[in-house]
Amino acid sequence: MYNPTVARLTYRALLGRRRAAILFVLPGLLLLIAAAVRGFNGPDDQIAADVLGGFALATMVPLIGVIAGTGAIGPEIDDGSIVYLLAKPVKRPTIIFTKLIVAIAVTMAFSAVPTFLAGLILNGNGQQVAVAHTVAALVASIAYSALFLLLGTVSRHAVVIGLVYALVWEALFGSLIAGARTLSVQQWALAVAERTSGEGLIASDVGLPVAAVLLVGVTVAATWYAGRKLRTLTLAGDE
C-alpha cells in the first residue's frame, strides 16, 4: 500500500522552495506570538491554552493541512502530469495511501512540533497544556490530510474550498454556532486534548468517544473515496 517512488515525488512537490516557504510562515508566527505573550504576561496556564487552541488548532493546523493535503495531488491533476503516474504499474489506492502518508507527515511536522515548542515557551508545559495540544494537533493532522487530499482529488478548486472550510466553518461558524462545532475536526481534536490536560483548561463540545469515532470514520471514508475517485480518472488511449 506504500510506494517509495510516489512518496519521494510527493515530498519533492510539497517541500519545493515556494511551498516550503509558505509552510514555515504559520509555525514561525505561532512561535513569535508565544514569545510575545510570555514576555508580556509571564507563564499562565489558561493563556497558554487559549493561544494554542485559538491560533494553533483553530488556524495553523487546518491551513497547513490545506497546503499539504491538496498539494499532495491537486497540482498533478491540474497540470495533467498525473497521467504519467497513473500509467505506471501502481495501484491507484496505493497512490492515494502513499500521498496521504506524506501529507500527514508534512502536516504533523509543520503543526505538531511548533505547537509543542510554543507550549513550552508559553508555560513550560504546565498542566500538560503543551502535550495536550500537541496530541490534538497530531490527530487533527491525520483527519485534515485525508479530507483535503480528497478535495484535491475531486475538485480543481480544492484550495479555495479548503480555505473556506478552515477559515469560515472551523474558525468562524465553529466559534459562533453550537451545532457547527459538532462537525468540526478542531472540536474532535480538542476532545482528545481535554482528556490530556489539566481540568478546566480545555473544553470541547464533543465527547471523547464520539470524537474518536468521527476522527477515524472521516479519515477512513475520505481515503477510501479518494482512491475510488482516482480509479475513475481515465488515461488518453484507454478507450
GROMACS .gro file of N, CA and C in nm, residues 34 50 108 199-200 209 234 239:
model
   24
   34ALA      N    1   0.385   3.328   2.073
   34ALA     CA    2   0.409   3.265   2.202
   34ALA      C    3   0.516   3.340   2.281
   50ASP      N    4  -0.539   2.912   2.570
   50ASP     CA    5  -0.615   2.996   2.478
   50ASP      C    6  -0.537   3.024   2.350
  108MET      N    7   0.198   1.706   1.022
  108MET     CA    8   0.242   1.686   1.161
  108MET      C    9   0.371   1.763   1.190
  199GLU      N   10  -0.760   2.000   3.445
  199GLU     CA   11  -0.905   2.017   3.446
  199GLU      C   12  -0.945   2.162   3.425
  200GLY      N   13  -1.039   2.185   3.333
  200GLY     CA   14  -1.095   2.317   3.310
  200GLY      C   15  -1.020   2.404   3.213
  209PRO      N   16  -1.545   0.971   2.318
  209PRO     CA   17  -1.580   0.854   2.237
  209PRO      C   18  -1.635   0.891   2.099
  234THR      N   19  -0.953   0.841  -1.633
  234THR     CA   20  -0.910   0.757  -1.745
  234THR      C   21  -0.798   0.826  -1.820
  239GLU      N   22  -0.952   0.403  -2.402
  239GLU     CA   23  -1.071   0.354  -2.468
  239GLU      C   24  -1.040   0.314  -2.611
   0.00000   0.00000   0.00000
